[in-house]
Amino acid sequence: MALILGIESSCDETAAAVIDSNGTTLAARIVAQRIASQDDAHRPYGGVVPEIAARAHVEVLSPMVGAVLADAGLSLDDMDAIAATAGPGLIGGVMVGLVTAKALAMAAGKPLVAVNHLEGHALSPRLADPALHYPYLLLLVSGGHCQILVVAGVGQYRRLATTIDDALGEAFDKTAKILGLGYPGGPAVERLAREGDARAVPLPRPLVGSGEPHFSFAGLKSAVMRAKEARAADGILRQAQDERVEGDKLSGSVRPEPVDGRQRYADADIAASFQQAALDCVVDRTRIALAAATPGMTALVVAGGVAANTALRGALEALAAQHGLPLVAPPPKLCTDNAAMIGWAGAERFALGYTDPLDVVARPRWPLDANAAPVRGAGVKG
Ligand code: KG4
Ligand code: ZN
């Protein structure tokens, strides 16, 4: 049996967990976990401020490690290895977690496992569902990333798709900001969308219908902004068609009426229409990837913060069923950033003998598939 201490600090959650890799249920695998959100510190700025994040990690992390070990009724000496996120992420925060892990590893004479945060998300479904086997098709949707990957094993990732501009979570967060819903935005947009009419606002579906399964959400965000500015719906339509993203389509279900320029859309209708447009994009893109990846996949898997979205999970469940595959989605608390997924990825790596030297570096960028070809039109993200 391997006991792993996991540490996560790459964005705005400080988290520590003790994982028992031999546990056969989720509860048995997560021996103890703690998480401290920095939402309150960042809320006044409408987004994560890196310097504030790093300082908050420093204040919280060391006592949290002591507390989570106490929760588990274990000591550092009982651990078999110490795993920490080594990137990608906000570099100040990543360094706080990684340096803390190095110090603990050195003091206790334990091996260090440097974990790619994205690998934490990618393998978290196996933490939640012991019956999930490789290879699976993974939709990884978070605040910083939006990718589709074939996960063939630990460290074996083939990227089929990425975003050429914004990540899906970023699109939710920007929509929340436009609607004045505050930070963090995704859950607030989802809540408001439940009260709105998803057909009320005509919005573009960027890249829907294109042959490669890549994503683009910048044009959708701009259209949301114009809807909020209460421009006439026909104006929105024209501008959406002007978006330079190849393959843009408007939903066939929405036939906007020419309306008075003073027309105001209800915020709930904008939220619902945005969420529907984003989901239509995700389902269409994932369908293309499924066609490319199956047969051979054991499941369609969704992970990352946006996987907490109930409407997304429902849409993907239907898509997976059409392909004769189960949808595996971790419980929402394992979708957003946490240390259990880092401890688990550390446990999977440790079981294969992968450990890292104490001089391993923190990396602000660290793709899961280093061989993935750059995408035409893509910016710095990916
Ligand atoms: O994985 P995560 O916690 O952090 C990153 O690694 O980025 O993902 C955070 C993202 C944020 O953009 C947040 O708005 C989004 O996940 N999110 C949601 C929901 N819960 C979190 N988006 C839509 N619906 C949700 N219920
Ligand atoms: Zn994340």
Tab-separated table of N, CA, C and O and ligand atoms in Angstrom, residues 117 121 142-144 169-170 172-173 185-187 190 304-306 308-309 335-337, ligand 1:
chain	number	residue	atom	x	y	z
A	117	HIS	N	-0.265	19.485	-13.262
A	117	HIS	CA	-1.636	19.772	-12.810
A	117	HIS	C	-2.673	19.174	-13.776
A	117	HIS	O	-3.717	18.656	-13.339
A	121	HIS	N	-5.894	16.449	-13.275
A	121	HIS	CA	-7.268	16.442	-13.797
A	121	HIS	C	-7.513	15.189	-14.653
A	121	HIS	O	-8.568	14.567	-14.572
A	142	SER	N	-11.221	23.356	-18.141
A	142	SER	CA	-10.997	24.094	-16.898
A	142	SER	C	-10.925	25.577	-17.214
A	142	SER	O	-11.285	26.011	-18.314
A	143	GLY	N	-10.457	26.354	-16.243
A	143	GLY	CA	-10.354	27.788	-16.469
A	143	GLY	C	-9.225	28.138	-17.425
A	143	GLY	O	-9.277	29.148	-18.118
A	144	GLY	N	-8.209	27.297	-17.475
A	144	GLY	CA	-7.037	27.607	-18.296
A	144	GLY	C	-6.891	26.716	-19.514
A	144	GLY	O	-6.097	27.020	-20.402
A	169	GLY	N	-13.843	27.327	-19.400
A	169	GLY	CA	-14.079	27.954	-18.100
A	169	GLY	C	-13.877	29.462	-18.161
A	169	GLY	O	-14.603	30.233	-17.527
A	170	GLU	N	-12.901	29.860	-18.971
A	170	GLU	CA	-12.638	31.288	-19.168
A	170	GLU	C	-13.862	31.954	-19.806
A	170	GLU	O	-14.228	33.074	-19.434
A	172	PHE	N	-16.978	30.975	-19.515
A	172	PHE	CA	-17.980	31.101	-18.446
A	172	PHE	C	-17.632	32.282	-17.533
A	172	PHE	O	-18.505	33.072	-17.151
A	173	ASP	N	-16.353	32.396	-17.166
A	173	ASP	CA	-15.948	33.462	-16.242
A	173	ASP	C	-16.146	34.841	-16.873
A	173	ASP	O	-16.580	35.789	-16.206
A	185	GLY	N	-17.020	32.654	-11.810
A	185	GLY	CA	-18.190	32.855	-12.644
A	185	GLY	C	-18.970	31.631	-13.058
A	185	GLY	O	-20.195	31.702	-13.215
A	186	GLY	N	-18.291	30.502	-13.289
A	186	GLY	CA	-18.957	29.336	-13.870
A	186	GLY	C	-20.207	28.911	-13.120
A	186	GLY	O	-21.300	28.823	-13.704
A	187	PRO	N	-20.083	28.653	-11.816
A	187	PRO	CA	-21.272	28.203	-11.078
A	187	PRO	C	-22.385	29.252	-11.092
A	187	PRO	O	-23.562	28.903	-11.160
A	190	GLU	N	-24.178	29.085	-14.403
A	190	GLU	CA	-25.026	27.883	-14.450
A	190	GLU	C	-26.313	28.099	-13.645
A	190	GLU	O	-27.404	27.744	-14.096
A	304	GLY	N	-11.859	18.445	-15.001
A	304	GLY	CA	-11.565	19.877	-14.945
A	304	GLY	C	-12.765	20.624	-14.381
A	304	GLY	O	-13.875	20.085	-14.312
A	305	GLY	N	-12.533	21.876	-13.982
A	305	GLY	CA	-13.546	22.624	-13.246
A	305	GLY	C	-14.913	22.676	-13.912
A	305	GLY	O	-15.943	22.555	-13.245
A	306	VAL	N	-14.959	22.847	-15.243
A	306	VAL	CA	-16.251	22.995	-15.913
A	306	VAL	C	-17.022	21.669	-15.931
A	306	VAL	O	-18.240	21.652	-16.145
A	308	ALA	N	-17.907	20.229	-13.547
A	308	ALA	CA	-18.881	20.323	-12.447
A	308	ALA	C	-20.249	20.782	-12.960
A	308	ALA	O	-21.248	20.698	-12.239
A	309	ASN	N	-20.303	21.267	-14.203
A	309	ASN	CA	-21.549	21.818	-14.766
A	309	ASN	C	-22.543	20.698	-15.101
A	309	ASN	O	-22.261	19.819	-15.911
A	335	CYS	N	-13.746	17.801	-9.530
A	335	CYS	CA	-13.541	18.427	-10.838
A	335	CYS	C	-12.777	19.736	-10.692
A	335	CYS	O	-11.844	20.019	-11.443
A	336	THR	N	-13.199	20.557	-9.735
A	336	THR	CA	-12.466	21.808	-9.516
A	336	THR	C	-11.160	21.469	-8.789
A	336	THR	O	-10.998	20.379	-8.253
A	337	ASP	N	-10.228	22.439	-8.799
A	337	ASP	CA	-8.881	22.154	-8.305
A	337	ASP	C	-8.903	21.615	-6.872
A	337	ASP	O	-9.611	22.144	-6.009
B	1	KG4	O1	-10.058	23.137	-12.812
B	1	KG4	P1	-10.347	24.457	-12.195
B	1	KG4	O2	-10.818	24.489	-10.765
B	1	KG4	O3	-9.119	25.417	-12.295
B	1	KG4	C1	-8.269	25.442	-13.392
B	1	KG4	O4	-7.358	24.577	-13.463
B	1	KG4	O5	-8.516	26.314	-14.259
B	1	KG4	O6	-11.431	25.153	-13.146
B	1	KG4	C2	-11.974	26.385	-12.805
B	1	KG4	C3	-12.945	26.785	-13.896
B	1	KG4	C4	-13.420	28.218	-13.752
B	1	KG4	O7	-13.352	28.836	-15.021
B	1	KG4	C5	-14.850	28.062	-13.290
B	1	KG4	O8	-15.686	29.143	-13.659
B	1	KG4	C6	-15.244	26.784	-13.975
B	1	KG4	O9	-14.113	25.956	-13.863
B	1	KG4	N1	-16.411	26.151	-13.331
B	1	KG4	C7	-17.617	26.027	-13.935
B	1	KG4	C8	-18.475	25.413	-12.980
B	1	KG4	N2	-17.751	25.187	-11.838
B	1	KG4	C9	-16.489	25.648	-12.084
B	1	KG4	N3	-18.034	26.367	-15.156
B	1	KG4	C10	-19.325	26.111	-15.469
B	1	KG4	N4	-20.200	25.551	-14.619
B	1	KG4	C11	-19.827	25.187	-13.370
B	1	KG4	N5	-20.695	24.621	-12.533
